[in-house]
Tab-separated table of C-alpha atoms in Angstrom:
chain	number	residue	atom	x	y	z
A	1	UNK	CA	-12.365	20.642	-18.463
A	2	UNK	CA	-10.742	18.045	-20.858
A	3	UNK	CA	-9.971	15.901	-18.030
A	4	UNK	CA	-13.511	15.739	-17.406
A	5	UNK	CA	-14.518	15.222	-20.931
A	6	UNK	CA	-11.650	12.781	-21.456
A	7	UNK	CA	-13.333	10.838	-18.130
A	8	UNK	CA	-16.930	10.667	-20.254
A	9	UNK	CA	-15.149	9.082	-23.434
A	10	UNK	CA	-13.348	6.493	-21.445
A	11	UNK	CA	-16.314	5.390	-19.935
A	12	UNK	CA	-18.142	5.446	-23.041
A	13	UNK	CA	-15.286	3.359	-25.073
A	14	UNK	CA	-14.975	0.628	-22.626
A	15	UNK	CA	-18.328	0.517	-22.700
A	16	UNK	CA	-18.483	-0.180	-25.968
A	17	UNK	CA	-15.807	-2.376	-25.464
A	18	UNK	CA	-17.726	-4.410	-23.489
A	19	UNK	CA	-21.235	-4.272	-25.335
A	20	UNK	CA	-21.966	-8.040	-26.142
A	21	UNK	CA	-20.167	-9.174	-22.702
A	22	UNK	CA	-22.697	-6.500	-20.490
A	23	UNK	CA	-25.764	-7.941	-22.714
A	24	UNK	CA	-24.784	-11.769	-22.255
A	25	UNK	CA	-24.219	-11.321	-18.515
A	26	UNK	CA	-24.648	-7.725	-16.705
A	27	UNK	CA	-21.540	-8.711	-13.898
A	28	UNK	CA	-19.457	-7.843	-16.756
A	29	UNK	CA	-20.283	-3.812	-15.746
A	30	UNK	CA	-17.833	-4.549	-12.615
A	31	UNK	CA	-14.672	-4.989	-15.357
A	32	UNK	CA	-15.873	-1.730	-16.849
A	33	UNK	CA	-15.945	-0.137	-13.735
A	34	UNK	CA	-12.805	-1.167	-12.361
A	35	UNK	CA	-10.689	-0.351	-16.023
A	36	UNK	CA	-12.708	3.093	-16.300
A	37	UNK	CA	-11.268	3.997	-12.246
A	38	UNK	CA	-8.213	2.231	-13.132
A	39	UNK	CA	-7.533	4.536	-15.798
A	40	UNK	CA	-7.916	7.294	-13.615
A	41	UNK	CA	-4.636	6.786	-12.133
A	42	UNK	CA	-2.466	7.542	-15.487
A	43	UNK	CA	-2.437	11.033	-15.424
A	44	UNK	CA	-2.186	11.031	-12.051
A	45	UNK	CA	1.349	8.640	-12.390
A	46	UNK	CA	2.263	11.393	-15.118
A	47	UNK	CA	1.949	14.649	-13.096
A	48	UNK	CA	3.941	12.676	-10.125
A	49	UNK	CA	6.369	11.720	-12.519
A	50	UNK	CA	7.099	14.932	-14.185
A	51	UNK	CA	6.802	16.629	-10.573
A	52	UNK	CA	9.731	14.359	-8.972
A	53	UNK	CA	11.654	15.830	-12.344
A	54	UNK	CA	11.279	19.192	-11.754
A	55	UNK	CA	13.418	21.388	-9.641
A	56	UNK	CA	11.755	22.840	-6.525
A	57	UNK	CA	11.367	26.697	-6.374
A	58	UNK	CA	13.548	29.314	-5.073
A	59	UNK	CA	10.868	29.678	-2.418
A	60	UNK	CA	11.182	25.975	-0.961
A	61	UNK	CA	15.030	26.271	-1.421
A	62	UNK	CA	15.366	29.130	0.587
A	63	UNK	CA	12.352	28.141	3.541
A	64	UNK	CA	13.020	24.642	3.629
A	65	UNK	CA	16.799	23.897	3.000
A	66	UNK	CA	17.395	27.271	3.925
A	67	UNK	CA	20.027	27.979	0.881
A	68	UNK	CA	20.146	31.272	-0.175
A	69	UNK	CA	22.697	31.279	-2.914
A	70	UNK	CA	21.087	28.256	-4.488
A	71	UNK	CA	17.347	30.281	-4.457
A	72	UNK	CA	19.153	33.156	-5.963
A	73	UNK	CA	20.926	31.050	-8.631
A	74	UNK	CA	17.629	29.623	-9.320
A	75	UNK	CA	15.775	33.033	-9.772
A	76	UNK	CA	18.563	34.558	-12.049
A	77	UNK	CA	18.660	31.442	-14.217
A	78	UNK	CA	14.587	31.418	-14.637
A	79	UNK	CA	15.156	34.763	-15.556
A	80	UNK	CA	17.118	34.939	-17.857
A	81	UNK	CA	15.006	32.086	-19.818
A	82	UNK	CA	18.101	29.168	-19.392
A	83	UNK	CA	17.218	25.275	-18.369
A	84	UNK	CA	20.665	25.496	-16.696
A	85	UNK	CA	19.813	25.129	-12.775
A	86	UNK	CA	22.599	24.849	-10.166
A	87	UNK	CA	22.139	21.800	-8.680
A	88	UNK	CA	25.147	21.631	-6.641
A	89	UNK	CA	24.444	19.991	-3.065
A	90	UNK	CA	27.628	21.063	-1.543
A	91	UNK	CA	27.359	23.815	1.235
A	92	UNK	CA	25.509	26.791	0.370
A	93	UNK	CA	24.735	30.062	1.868
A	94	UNK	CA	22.803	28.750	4.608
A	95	UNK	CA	20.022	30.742	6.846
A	96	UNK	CA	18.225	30.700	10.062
A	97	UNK	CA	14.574	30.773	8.775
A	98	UNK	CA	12.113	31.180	11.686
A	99	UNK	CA	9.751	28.021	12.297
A	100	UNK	CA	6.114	29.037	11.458
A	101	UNK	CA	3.883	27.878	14.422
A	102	UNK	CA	0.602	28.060	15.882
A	103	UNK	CA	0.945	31.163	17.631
A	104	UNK	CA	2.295	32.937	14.311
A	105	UNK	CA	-1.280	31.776	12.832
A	106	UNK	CA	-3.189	32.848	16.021
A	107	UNK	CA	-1.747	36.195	16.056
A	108	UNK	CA	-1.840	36.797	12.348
A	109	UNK	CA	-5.540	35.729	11.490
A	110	UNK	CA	-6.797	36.867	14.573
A	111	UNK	CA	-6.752	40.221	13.834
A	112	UNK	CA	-10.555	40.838	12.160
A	113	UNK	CA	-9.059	42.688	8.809
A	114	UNK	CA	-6.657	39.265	8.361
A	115	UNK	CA	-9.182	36.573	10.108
A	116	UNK	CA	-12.406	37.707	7.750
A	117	UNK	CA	-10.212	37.614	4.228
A	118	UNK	CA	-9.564	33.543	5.499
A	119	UNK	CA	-12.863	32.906	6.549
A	120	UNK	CA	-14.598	34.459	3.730
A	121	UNK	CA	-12.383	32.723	1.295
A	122	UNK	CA	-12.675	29.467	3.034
A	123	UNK	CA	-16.156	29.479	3.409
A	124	UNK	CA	-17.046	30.548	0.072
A	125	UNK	CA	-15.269	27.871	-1.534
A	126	UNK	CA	-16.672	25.202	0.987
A	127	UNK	CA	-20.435	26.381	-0.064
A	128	UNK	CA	-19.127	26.371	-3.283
A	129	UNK	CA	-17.910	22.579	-3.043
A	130	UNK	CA	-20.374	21.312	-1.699
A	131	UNK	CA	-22.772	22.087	-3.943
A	132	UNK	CA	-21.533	22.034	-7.441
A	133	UNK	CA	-19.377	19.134	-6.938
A	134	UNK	CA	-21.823	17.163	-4.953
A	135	UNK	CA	-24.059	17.615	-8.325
A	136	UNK	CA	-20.843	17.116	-10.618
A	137	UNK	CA	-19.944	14.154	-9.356
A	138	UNK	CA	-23.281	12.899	-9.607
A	139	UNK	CA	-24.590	13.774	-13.160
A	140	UNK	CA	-24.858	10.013	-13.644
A	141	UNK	CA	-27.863	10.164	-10.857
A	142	UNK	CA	-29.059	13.475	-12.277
A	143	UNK	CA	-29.684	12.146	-15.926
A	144	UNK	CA	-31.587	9.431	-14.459
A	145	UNK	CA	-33.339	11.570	-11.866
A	146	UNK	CA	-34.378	13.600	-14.934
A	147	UNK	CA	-35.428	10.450	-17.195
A	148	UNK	CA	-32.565	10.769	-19.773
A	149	UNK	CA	-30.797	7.577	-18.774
A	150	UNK	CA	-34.412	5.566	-18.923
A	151	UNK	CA	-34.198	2.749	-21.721
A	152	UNK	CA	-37.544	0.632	-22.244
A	153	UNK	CA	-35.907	-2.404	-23.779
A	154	UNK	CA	-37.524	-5.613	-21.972
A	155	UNK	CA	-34.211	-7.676	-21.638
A	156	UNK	CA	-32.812	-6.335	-18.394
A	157	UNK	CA	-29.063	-6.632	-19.376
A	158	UNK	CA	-29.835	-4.841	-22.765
A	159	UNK	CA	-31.438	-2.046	-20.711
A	160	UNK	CA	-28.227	-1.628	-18.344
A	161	UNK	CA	-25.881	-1.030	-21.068
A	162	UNK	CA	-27.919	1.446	-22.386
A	163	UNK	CA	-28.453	3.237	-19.124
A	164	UNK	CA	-24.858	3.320	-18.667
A	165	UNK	CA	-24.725	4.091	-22.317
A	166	UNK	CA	-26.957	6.814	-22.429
A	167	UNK	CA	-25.550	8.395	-19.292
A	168	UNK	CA	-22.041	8.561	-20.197
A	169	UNK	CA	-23.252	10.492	-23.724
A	170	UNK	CA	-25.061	12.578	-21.297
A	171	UNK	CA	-21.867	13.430	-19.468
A	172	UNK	CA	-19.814	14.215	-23.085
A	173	UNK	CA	-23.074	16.262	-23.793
A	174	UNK	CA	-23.036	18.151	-20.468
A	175	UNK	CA	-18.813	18.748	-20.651
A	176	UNK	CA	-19.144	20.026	-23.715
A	177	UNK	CA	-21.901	22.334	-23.517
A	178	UNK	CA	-21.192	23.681	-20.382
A	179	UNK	CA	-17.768	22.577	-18.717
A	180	UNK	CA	-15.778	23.186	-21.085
A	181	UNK	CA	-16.610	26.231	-22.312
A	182	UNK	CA	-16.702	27.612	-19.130
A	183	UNK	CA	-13.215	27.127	-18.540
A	184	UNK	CA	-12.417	28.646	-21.370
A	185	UNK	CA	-14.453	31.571	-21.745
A	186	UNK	CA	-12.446	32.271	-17.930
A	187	UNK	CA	-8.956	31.517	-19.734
A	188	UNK	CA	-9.838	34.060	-22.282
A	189	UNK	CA	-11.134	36.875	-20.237
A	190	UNK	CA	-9.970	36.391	-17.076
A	191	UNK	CA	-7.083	39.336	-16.951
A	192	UNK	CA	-9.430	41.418	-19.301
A	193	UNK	CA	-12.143	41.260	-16.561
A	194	UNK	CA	-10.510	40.633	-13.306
A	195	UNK	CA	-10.261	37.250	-11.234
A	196	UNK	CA	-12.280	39.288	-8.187
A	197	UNK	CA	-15.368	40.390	-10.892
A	198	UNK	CA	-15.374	36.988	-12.533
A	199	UNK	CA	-15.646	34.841	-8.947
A	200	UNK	CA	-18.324	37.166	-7.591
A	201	UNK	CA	-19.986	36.738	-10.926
A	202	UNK	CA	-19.614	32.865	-10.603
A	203	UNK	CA	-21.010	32.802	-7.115
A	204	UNK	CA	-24.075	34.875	-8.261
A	205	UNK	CA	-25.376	33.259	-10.857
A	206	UNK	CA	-24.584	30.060	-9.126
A	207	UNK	CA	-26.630	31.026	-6.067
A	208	UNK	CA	-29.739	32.234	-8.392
A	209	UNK	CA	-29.910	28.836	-10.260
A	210	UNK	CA	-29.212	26.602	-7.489
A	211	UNK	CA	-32.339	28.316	-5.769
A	212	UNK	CA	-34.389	28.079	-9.059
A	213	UNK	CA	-33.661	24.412	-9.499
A	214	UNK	CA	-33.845	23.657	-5.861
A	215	UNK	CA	-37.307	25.563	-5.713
A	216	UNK	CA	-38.353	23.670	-9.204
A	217	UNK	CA	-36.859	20.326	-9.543
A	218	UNK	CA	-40.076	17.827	-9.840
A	219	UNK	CA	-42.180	20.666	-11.522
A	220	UNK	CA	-38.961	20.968	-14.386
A	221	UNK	CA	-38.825	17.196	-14.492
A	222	UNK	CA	-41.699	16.685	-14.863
A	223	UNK	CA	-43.219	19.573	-17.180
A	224	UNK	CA	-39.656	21.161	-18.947
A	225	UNK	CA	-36.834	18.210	-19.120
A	226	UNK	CA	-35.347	20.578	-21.924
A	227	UNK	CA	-35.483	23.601	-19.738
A	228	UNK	CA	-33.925	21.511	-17.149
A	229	UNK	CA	-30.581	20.242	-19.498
A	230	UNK	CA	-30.480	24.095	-20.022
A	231	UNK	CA	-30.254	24.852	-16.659
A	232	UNK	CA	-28.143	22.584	-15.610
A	233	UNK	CA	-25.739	23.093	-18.380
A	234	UNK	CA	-26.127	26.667	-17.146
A	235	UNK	CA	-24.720	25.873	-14.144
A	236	UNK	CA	-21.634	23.963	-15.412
A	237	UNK	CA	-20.732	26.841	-17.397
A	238	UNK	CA	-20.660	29.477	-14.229
């Protein structure tokens, strides 16, 4: 949820940046562009960083390099709350961990009571995906479709900024509205209430608004733009 708020201020800040460049020649959007995607890529060189630093788990010790004493050293040091990880590469307690293959799959999930827990998980998620994040990576296209991101300044370059301008604020205003508190509200309840109640209960309400905004887009954009920006924020919050 940050992460996608943080996304919305960079935007807006190079933007800004770029304010009197945009207005005196509109190519100057392309720079934004390419330093708001660019930017992108930080915490992505952070997380790879810090994961290269880590140790791997017990799990991959013992199924990949097949080292049993080093998974077990592993587990009784994380238990016991030290930093102090055996990382000694000489010859451990090595194992004979069958390959997983095709037919292990085959015969596993092809048994109904396995196969429909995959399939129904899967396929959920895939609706899921397609839908919301088709929409959430288009809000930009959204806030236009809905007239927010209209300017009606006569000097064309003037009126790109503030397009851009105006959706960008509409992204902050969406994130924090909806996005983000949605997250949370899941953080805080989410072993109060259940993971299983809460993702049915995400799917539900999903599926009613979906149908009501599907069903209702031009009359909402054109008759209720407010009930619209609650709607959608509605469904950034499920």
């Amino acid at each position: 949820g940050f992460g996608i708020l943080g996304s919305a201020i960079v935007a807006l800040v190079v933007l800004a940046a770029f304010k009197s460049a945009i207005i005196s020649d509109v190519s100057y959007v392309d720079y934004c562009w390419r330093i708001v995607l660019g930017c992108g890529a930080i915490p992505g060189i952070a997380a790879l960083y810090f994961r290269l630093t880590i140790p791997e788990t017990p799990r991959y010790t013992m199924d990949v390099e097949h080292d049993v004493n080093k998974a077990t050293s592993d587990v009784a040091n994380y238990l016991q709350k030290t930093d102090t990880i055996d990382d000694n590469d000489g010859p451990g307690n090595h194992v004979g961990v069958p390959k997983a293959s095709w037919s292990d799959f085959t015969s596993y999930f092809g048994k109904w009571k396995n196969g429909k827990v995959l399939l129904g998980t899967s396929m959920s998620w895939f609706a899921l995906d397609i839908a919301f994040y088709g929409i959430g990576l288009n809000n930009g296209i959204i806030l236009s479709a809905i007239g927010y991101a209209d300017t009606h300044d006569a000097d064309f370059n003037l009126r790109a900024y503030n397009s851009l301008k105006n959706m960008a604020l509409g992204n902050i205003i969406i994130t924090i509205m909806g996005t983000v508190p949605g997250y949370w509200v899941t953080v805080a309840f989410v072993d109060k209430w259940g993971r299983k109640p809460i993702q049915i209960m995400g799917f539900i309400v999903l599926t009613v608004l979906f149908i009501v905004m599907g069903a209702a887009f031009n009359p909402l954009k054109e008759h209720s733009i407010p009930a619209f920006i609650v709607l959608f924020t509605l469904l950034q919050v499920f």
